[in-house]
Amino acid sequence: MAPKSIASDPRPYRSTLRRQQAEATRTRVVAAAAELFAADGYARTTLAKIAAAAGVSAETVQGQGPKAALLIACLEYAGLGVSGEADILNLDIGRDLIAIGDPVAARDFLVAAVTDVHERTAHLAPALYGGAAFDPELDRYQSDFIAGITAQARRVLEVFRDRGWLRDDVAFDELVETCAVLCSVETYLRVVHRDGWSPQAYQGWCRRMLAETVFASP
């Protein structure tokens, strides 16, 4: 009997199909969870409610991880379109940023991108910060989430430092922390949602603050 052709083996196709189905299910669950977290807050959003909104079983939602992890995934998907990517330089937005050869243009691109992310995630921030205040598990996820954002800022600034674009009279770690705080959603929420600034006003202020405190003088 002739050997079976590898091309006729249905397993790779089935594996790809299962992966696509799993990704589609996760996207549906995360989208449903995001709407509920934004509308009802963290405590009142249950896995059962998420399952009903997504049209899947409670077991399927549980298979996506703890509720705290789902909220973080919602923030990542809303902000960057992906979840779990440890290095922003692997994403289009990161590649586009480091492809810019002018420090002023790169700074302006960075601030515009940060503002855009905040505009798309600000509706979820109350669920994160409100929930973390009383839920120890979410508080741990929040700490890891913030640390991850700071690490992303460090990766970007390392590229800028190697190009000679940053101040050299301030410790690099301080430049990273300054950038992370200025570009944080907490600062955005304070300036825009609390103090009543427009997103455009925040963007202009953040651009100027980075120019004065992080980037080298022209």
PDB file of C-alpha atoms in Angstrom:
ATOM      1  CA  MET A   1       0.000   0.000   0.000  1.00  0.00           C
ATOM      2  CA  ALA A   2       1.320   3.439  -0.921  1.00  0.00           C
ATOM      3  CA  PRO A   3       2.370   5.609   1.994  1.00  0.00           C
ATOM      4  CA  LYS A   4      -0.178   8.189   3.091  1.00  0.00           C
ATOM      5  CA  SER A   5       0.546  11.674   1.795  1.00  0.00           C
ATOM      6  CA  ILE A   6       1.416  14.256   4.431  1.00  0.00           C
ATOM      7  CA  ALA A   7      -0.657  16.759   2.466  1.00  0.00           C
ATOM      8  CA  SER A   8      -3.750  14.634   3.037  1.00  0.00           C
ATOM      9  CA  ASP A   9      -3.354  14.658   6.832  1.00  0.00           C
ATOM     10  CA  PRO A  10      -6.298  16.703   8.188  1.00  0.00           C
ATOM     11  CA  ARG A  11      -4.675  17.323  11.580  1.00  0.00           C
ATOM     12  CA  PRO A  12      -2.872  20.604  10.736  1.00  0.00           C
ATOM     13  CA  TYR A  13      -6.123  21.998   9.316  1.00  0.00           C
ATOM     14  CA  ARG A  14      -8.064  20.916  12.380  1.00  0.00           C
ATOM     15  CA  SER A  15      -5.438  22.402  14.672  1.00  0.00           C
ATOM     16  CA  THR A  16      -5.584  25.732  12.828  1.00  0.00           C
ATOM     17  CA  LEU A  17      -9.376  25.699  12.890  1.00  0.00           C
ATOM     18  CA  ARG A  18      -9.466  24.986  16.624  1.00  0.00           C
ATOM     19  CA  ARG A  19      -7.004  27.805  17.255  1.00  0.00           C
ATOM     20  CA  GLN A  20      -9.076  30.231  15.203  1.00  0.00           C
ATOM     21  CA  GLN A  21     -12.240  29.176  17.005  1.00  0.00           C
ATOM     22  CA  ALA A  22     -10.543  29.615  20.383  1.00  0.00           C
ATOM     23  CA  GLU A  23      -9.311  33.078  19.412  1.00  0.00           C
ATOM     24  CA  ALA A  24     -12.772  34.076  18.199  1.00  0.00           C
ATOM     25  CA  THR A  25     -14.325  32.847  21.441  1.00  0.00           C
ATOM     26  CA  ARG A  26     -11.795  34.730  23.548  1.00  0.00           C
ATOM     27  CA  THR A  27     -12.378  37.906  21.552  1.00  0.00           C
ATOM     28  CA  ARG A  28     -16.130  37.567  22.097  1.00  0.00           C
ATOM     29  CA  VAL A  29     -15.679  36.960  25.831  1.00  0.00           C
ATOM     30  CA  VAL A  30     -13.302  39.899  26.247  1.00  0.00           C
ATOM     31  CA  ALA A  31     -15.629  42.220  24.314  1.00  0.00           C
ATOM     32  CA  ALA A  32     -18.596  41.217  26.461  1.00  0.00           C
ATOM     33  CA  ALA A  33     -16.560  41.550  29.645  1.00  0.00           C
ATOM     34  CA  ALA A  34     -15.351  45.021  28.659  1.00  0.00           C
ATOM     35  CA  GLU A  35     -18.908  46.289  28.222  1.00  0.00           C
ATOM     36  CA  LEU A  36     -19.960  44.887  31.588  1.00  0.00           C
ATOM     37  CA  PHE A  37     -16.889  46.133  33.472  1.00  0.00           C
ATOM     38  CA  ALA A  38     -17.420  49.625  32.062  1.00  0.00           C
ATOM     39  CA  ALA A  39     -21.153  49.671  32.818  1.00  0.00           C
ATOM     40  CA  ASP A  40     -21.362  47.786  36.123  1.00  0.00           C
ATOM     41  CA  GLY A  41     -17.889  47.974  37.639  1.00  0.00           C
ATOM     42  CA  TYR A  42     -15.683  45.128  38.744  1.00  0.00           C
ATOM     43  CA  ALA A  43     -17.588  43.734  41.729  1.00  0.00           C
ATOM     44  CA  ARG A  44     -20.974  43.488  40.010  1.00  0.00           C
ATOM     45  CA  THR A  45     -19.581  41.902  36.865  1.00  0.00           C
ATOM     46  CA  THR A  46     -19.757  38.156  37.391  1.00  0.00           C
ATOM     47  CA  LEU A  47     -18.456  35.377  35.188  1.00  0.00           C
ATOM     48  CA  ALA A  48     -22.056  34.242  34.707  1.00  0.00           C
ATOM     49  CA  LYS A  49     -23.036  37.678  33.375  1.00  0.00           C
ATOM     50  CA  ILE A  50     -20.054  37.680  31.040  1.00  0.00           C
ATOM     51  CA  ALA A  51     -20.998  34.216  29.772  1.00  0.00           C
ATOM     52  CA  ALA A  52     -24.582  35.283  29.099  1.00  0.00           C
ATOM     53  CA  ALA A  53     -23.494  38.440  27.286  1.00  0.00           C
ATOM     54  CA  ALA A  54     -20.945  36.542  25.189  1.00  0.00           C
ATOM     55  CA  GLY A  55     -23.317  33.686  24.396  1.00  0.00           C
ATOM     56  CA  VAL A  56     -21.013  31.032  25.832  1.00  0.00           C
ATOM     57  CA  SER A  57     -21.031  28.764  28.860  1.00  0.00           C
ATOM     58  CA  ALA A  58     -19.747  29.815  32.266  1.00  0.00           C
ATOM     59  CA  GLU A  59     -17.120  27.091  31.930  1.00  0.00           C
ATOM     60  CA  THR A  60     -15.857  28.715  28.733  1.00  0.00           C
ATOM     61  CA  VAL A  61     -15.444  32.040  30.528  1.00  0.00           C
ATOM     62  CA  GLN A  62     -13.687  30.330  33.433  1.00  0.00           C
ATOM     63  CA  GLY A  63     -11.305  28.802  30.920  1.00  0.00           C
ATOM     64  CA  GLN A  64     -10.143  32.299  29.958  1.00  0.00           C
ATOM     65  CA  GLY A  65      -8.625  32.804  33.406  1.00  0.00           C
ATOM     66  CA  PRO A  66      -9.577  34.640  36.612  1.00  0.00           C
ATOM     67  CA  LYS A  67     -11.891  37.637  36.450  1.00  0.00           C
ATOM     68  CA  ALA A  68      -8.977  39.930  37.310  1.00  0.00           C
ATOM     69  CA  ALA A  69      -7.007  38.623  34.343  1.00  0.00           C
ATOM     70  CA  LEU A  70     -10.013  39.201  32.095  1.00  0.00           C
ATOM     71  CA  LEU A  71     -10.168  42.857  33.103  1.00  0.00           C
ATOM     72  CA  ILE A  72      -6.477  43.293  32.288  1.00  0.00           C
ATOM     73  CA  ALA A  73      -7.061  41.597  28.932  1.00  0.00           C
ATOM     74  CA  CYS A  74      -9.930  44.020  28.281  1.00  0.00           C
ATOM     75  CA  LEU A  75      -7.619  46.970  28.897  1.00  0.00           C
ATOM     76  CA  GLU A  76      -4.895  45.544  26.664  1.00  0.00           C
ATOM     77  CA  TYR A  77      -7.286  44.732  23.835  1.00  0.00           C
ATOM     78  CA  ALA A  78      -8.939  48.158  24.064  1.00  0.00           C
ATOM     79  CA  GLY A  79      -5.608  49.953  24.109  1.00  0.00           C
ATOM     80  CA  LEU A  80      -3.450  47.983  21.696  1.00  0.00           C
ATOM     81  CA  GLY A  81      -5.683  45.426  20.023  1.00  0.00           C
ATOM     82  CA  VAL A  82      -3.760  42.510  21.531  1.00  0.00           C
ATOM     83  CA  SER A  83      -3.355  40.951  24.944  1.00  0.00           C
ATOM     84  CA  GLY A  84      -0.260  39.565  26.604  1.00  0.00           C
ATOM     85  CA  GLU A  85       2.404  41.105  24.362  1.00  0.00           C
ATOM     86  CA  ALA A  86       5.395  41.775  26.623  1.00  0.00           C
ATOM     87  CA  ASP A  87       7.314  43.990  24.189  1.00  0.00           C
ATOM     88  CA  ILE A  88       5.631  46.945  22.504  1.00  0.00           C
ATOM     89  CA  LEU A  89       8.440  47.021  19.950  1.00  0.00           C
ATOM     90  CA  ASN A  90       6.986  43.803  18.514  1.00  0.00           C
ATOM     91  CA  LEU A  91       3.760  45.640  17.630  1.00  0.00           C
ATOM     92  CA  ASP A  92       3.131  47.919  14.663  1.00  0.00           C
ATOM     93  CA  ILE A  93       2.837  50.950  16.922  1.00  0.00           C
ATOM     94  CA  GLY A  94       6.259  50.244  18.426  1.00  0.00           C
ATOM     95  CA  ARG A  95       7.887  49.558  15.080  1.00  0.00           C
ATOM     96  CA  ASP A  96       6.392  52.749  13.650  1.00  0.00           C
ATOM     97  CA  LEU A  97       7.707  54.728  16.616  1.00  0.00           C
ATOM     98  CA  ILE A  98      11.304  53.558  16.441  1.00  0.00           C
ATOM     99  CA  ALA A  99      11.322  53.982  12.662  1.00  0.00           C
ATOM    100  CA  ILE A 100      11.060  57.751  13.180  1.00  0.00           C
ATOM    101  CA  GLY A 101      14.487  59.348  12.904  1.00  0.00           C
ATOM    102  CA  ASP A 102      13.722  62.754  14.410  1.00  0.00           C
ATOM    103  CA  PRO A 103      13.430  63.183  18.213  1.00  0.00           C
ATOM    104  CA  VAL A 104      10.691  65.823  18.080  1.00  0.00           C
ATOM    105  CA  ALA A 105       8.613  63.795  15.639  1.00  0.00           C
ATOM    106  CA  ALA A 106       9.146  60.643  17.720  1.00  0.00           C
ATOM    107  CA  ARG A 107       8.089  62.437  20.907  1.00  0.00           C
ATOM    108  CA  ASP A 108       4.978  63.809  19.212  1.00  0.00           C
ATOM    109  CA  PHE A 109       4.098  60.365  17.836  1.00  0.00           C
ATOM    110  CA  LEU A 110       4.568  58.809  21.281  1.00  0.00           C
ATOM    111  CA  VAL A 111       2.315  61.325  23.025  1.00  0.00           C
ATOM    112  CA  ALA A 112      -0.368  61.078  20.332  1.00  0.00           C
ATOM    113  CA  ALA A 113      -0.332  57.276  20.620  1.00  0.00           C
ATOM    114  CA  VAL A 114      -0.524  57.402  24.419  1.00  0.00           C
ATOM    115  CA  THR A 115      -3.449  59.834  24.295  1.00  0.00           C
ATOM    116  CA  ASP A 116      -5.270  57.612  21.817  1.00  0.00           C
ATOM    117  CA  VAL A 117      -4.789  54.579  24.061  1.00  0.00           C
ATOM    118  CA  HIS A 118      -6.124  56.494  27.070  1.00  0.00           C
ATOM    119  CA  GLU A 119      -9.181  57.680  25.175  1.00  0.00           C
ATOM    120  CA  ARG A 120      -9.989  54.050  24.321  1.00  0.00           C
ATOM    121  CA  THR A 121      -9.334  52.627  27.798  1.00  0.00           C
ATOM    122  CA  ALA A 122     -10.440  55.385  30.190  1.00  0.00           C
ATOM    123  CA  HIS A 123     -13.949  53.922  30.457  1.00  0.00           C
ATOM    124  CA  LEU A 124     -12.443  50.750  31.960  1.00  0.00           C
ATOM    125  CA  ALA A 125     -10.082  52.448  34.409  1.00  0.00           C
ATOM    126  CA  PRO A 126     -12.696  52.947  37.172  1.00  0.00           C
ATOM    127  CA  ALA A 127     -13.346  49.201  37.204  1.00  0.00           C
ATOM    128  CA  LEU A 128      -9.623  48.535  37.609  1.00  0.00           C
ATOM    129  CA  TYR A 129      -8.861  51.089  40.300  1.00  0.00           C
ATOM    130  CA  GLY A 130     -12.157  50.712  42.118  1.00  0.00           C
ATOM    131  CA  GLY A 131     -11.957  46.935  42.105  1.00  0.00           C
ATOM    132  CA  ALA A 132      -8.315  46.783  43.153  1.00  0.00           C
ATOM    133  CA  ALA A 133      -9.128  48.785  46.274  1.00  0.00           C
ATOM    134  CA  PHE A 134     -10.996  45.849  47.795  1.00  0.00           C
ATOM    135  CA  ASP A 135      -9.942  42.797  45.761  1.00  0.00           C
ATOM    136  CA  PRO A 136      -6.413  41.573  46.611  1.00  0.00           C
ATOM    137  CA  GLU A 137      -6.167  39.451  43.474  1.00  0.00           C
ATOM    138  CA  LEU A 138      -7.037  42.379  41.208  1.00  0.00           C
ATOM    139  CA  ASP A 139      -4.651  44.580  43.174  1.00  0.00           C
ATOM    140  CA  ARG A 140      -1.829  42.147  42.346  1.00  0.00           C
ATOM    141  CA  TYR A 141      -2.820  42.129  38.690  1.00  0.00           C
ATOM    142  CA  GLN A 142      -2.941  45.922  38.743  1.00  0.00           C
ATOM    143  CA  SER A 143       0.572  46.104  40.192  1.00  0.00           C
ATOM    144  CA  ASP A 144       1.869  43.758  37.504  1.00  0.00           C
ATOM    145  CA  PHE A 145      -0.005  45.722  34.835  1.00  0.00           C
ATOM    146  CA  ILE A 146       1.527  49.030  35.922  1.00  0.00           C
ATOM    147  CA  ALA A 147       4.985  47.456  36.160  1.00  0.00           C
ATOM    148  CA  GLY A 148       4.532  46.131  32.638  1.00  0.00           C
ATOM    149  CA  ILE A 149       3.640  49.593  31.326  1.00  0.00           C
ATOM    150  CA  THR A 150       6.745  51.036  32.984  1.00  0.00           C
ATOM    151  CA  ALA A 151       8.809  48.287  31.356  1.00  0.00           C
ATOM    152  CA  GLN A 152       7.364  49.249  27.967  1.00  0.00           C
ATOM    153  CA  ALA A 153       8.370  52.871  28.582  1.00  0.00           C
ATOM    154  CA  ARG A 154      11.867  51.674  29.447  1.00  0.00           C
ATOM    155  CA  ARG A 155      12.176  49.733  26.179  1.00  0.00           C
ATOM    156  CA  VAL A 156      11.190  52.778  24.148  1.00  0.00           C
ATOM    157  CA  LEU A 157      13.458  55.133  26.074  1.00  0.00           C
ATOM    158  CA  GLU A 158      16.391  52.738  25.733  1.00  0.00           C
ATOM    159  CA  VAL A 159      16.124  53.187  21.973  1.00  0.00           C
ATOM    160  CA  PHE A 160      15.919  56.961  22.364  1.00  0.00           C
ATOM    161  CA  ARG A 161      18.856  56.988  24.790  1.00  0.00           C
ATOM    162  CA  ASP A 162      21.037  55.044  22.383  1.00  0.00           C
ATOM    163  CA  ARG A 163      20.288  57.703  19.768  1.00  0.00           C
ATOM    164  CA  GLY A 164      21.363  60.489  22.123  1.00  0.00           C
ATOM    165  CA  TRP A 165      17.880  61.989  22.360  1.00  0.00           C
ATOM    166  CA  LEU A 166      17.518  62.012  26.156  1.00  0.00           C
ATOM    167  CA  ARG A 167      18.878  64.161  28.928  1.00  0.00           C
ATOM    168  CA  ASP A 168      22.199  62.906  30.254  1.00  0.00           C
ATOM    169  CA  ASP A 169      22.179  64.978  33.457  1.00  0.00           C
ATOM    170  CA  VAL A 170      19.411  62.863  35.015  1.00  0.00           C
ATOM    171  CA  ALA A 171      19.602  59.168  35.903  1.00  0.00           C
ATOM    172  CA  PHE A 172      18.016  56.967  33.251  1.00  0.00           C
ATOM    173  CA  ASP A 173      15.764  55.246  35.802  1.00  0.00           C
ATOM    174  CA  GLU A 174      14.394  58.659  36.768  1.00  0.00           C
ATOM    175  CA  LEU A 175      13.702  59.491  33.132  1.00  0.00           C
ATOM    176  CA  VAL A 176      11.792  56.217  32.780  1.00  0.00           C
ATOM    177  CA  GLU A 177       9.714  56.902  35.893  1.00  0.00           C
ATOM    178  CA  THR A 178       9.000  60.464  34.795  1.00  0.00           C
ATOM    179  CA  CYS A 179       7.841  59.294  31.377  1.00  0.00           C
ATOM    180  CA  ALA A 180       5.725  56.512  32.884  1.00  0.00           C
ATOM    181  CA  VAL A 181       3.963  58.919  35.263  1.00  0.00           C
ATOM    182  CA  LEU A 182       3.366  61.655  32.687  1.00  0.00           C
ATOM    183  CA  CYS A 183       2.006  59.131  30.185  1.00  0.00           C
ATOM    184  CA  SER A 184      -0.010  57.090  32.695  1.00  0.00           C
ATOM    185  CA  VAL A 185      -3.767  56.685  32.582  1.00  0.00           C
ATOM    186  CA  GLU A 186      -3.889  57.962  36.171  1.00  0.00           C
ATOM    187  CA  THR A 187      -2.443  61.297  35.054  1.00  0.00           C
ATOM    188  CA  TYR A 188      -4.745  61.372  32.035  1.00  0.00           C
ATOM    189  CA  LEU A 189      -7.803  60.742  34.217  1.00  0.00           C
ATOM    190  CA  ARG A 190      -6.729  63.432  36.688  1.00  0.00           C
ATOM    191  CA  VAL A 191      -6.171  66.060  33.999  1.00  0.00           C
ATOM    192  CA  VAL A 192      -9.050  65.195  31.654  1.00  0.00           C
ATOM    193  CA  HIS A 193     -11.784  63.612  33.766  1.00  0.00           C
ATOM    194  CA  ARG A 194     -11.176  65.449  37.040  1.00  0.00           C
ATOM    195  CA  ASP A 195      -9.804  68.815  35.969  1.00  0.00           C
ATOM    196  CA  GLY A 196     -11.848  69.102  32.801  1.00  0.00           C
ATOM    197  CA  TRP A 197      -9.081  69.437  30.233  1.00  0.00           C
ATOM    198  CA  SER A 198      -9.677  68.200  26.708  1.00  0.00           C
ATOM    199  CA  PRO A 199      -7.648  65.226  25.460  1.00  0.00           C
ATOM    200  CA  GLN A 200      -5.924  67.629  23.077  1.00  0.00           C
ATOM    201  CA  ALA A 201      -4.919  69.889  25.975  1.00  0.00           C
ATOM    202  CA  TYR A 202      -3.514  66.869  27.846  1.00  0.00           C
ATOM    203  CA  GLN A 203      -1.607  65.868  24.735  1.00  0.00           C
ATOM    204  CA  GLY A 204      -0.019  69.305  24.371  1.00  0.00           C
ATOM    205  CA  TRP A 205       0.870  69.448  28.063  1.00  0.00           C
ATOM    206  CA  CYS A 206       2.359  65.937  28.058  1.00  0.00           C
ATOM    207  CA  ARG A 207       4.391  66.742  24.972  1.00  0.00           C
ATOM    208  CA  ARG A 208       5.833  69.849  26.630  1.00  0.00           C
ATOM    209  CA  MET A 209       6.531  68.062  29.926  1.00  0.00           C
ATOM    210  CA  LEU A 210       8.422  65.285  28.153  1.00  0.00           C
ATOM    211  CA  ALA A 211      10.404  67.850  26.184  1.00  0.00           C
ATOM    212  CA  GLU A 212      11.401  69.648  29.384  1.00  0.00           C
ATOM    213  CA  THR A 213      12.010  66.711  31.712  1.00  0.00           C
ATOM    214  CA  VAL A 214      12.995  63.674  29.612  1.00  0.00           C
ATOM    215  CA  PHE A 215      14.320  64.722  26.215  1.00  0.00           C
ATOM    216  CA  ALA A 216      17.573  66.568  25.640  1.00  0.00           C
ATOM    217  CA  SER A 217      17.384  70.212  24.605  1.00  0.00           C
ATOM    218  CA  PRO A 218      17.665  70.743  20.837  1.00  0.00           C
TER     219      PRO A 218
END
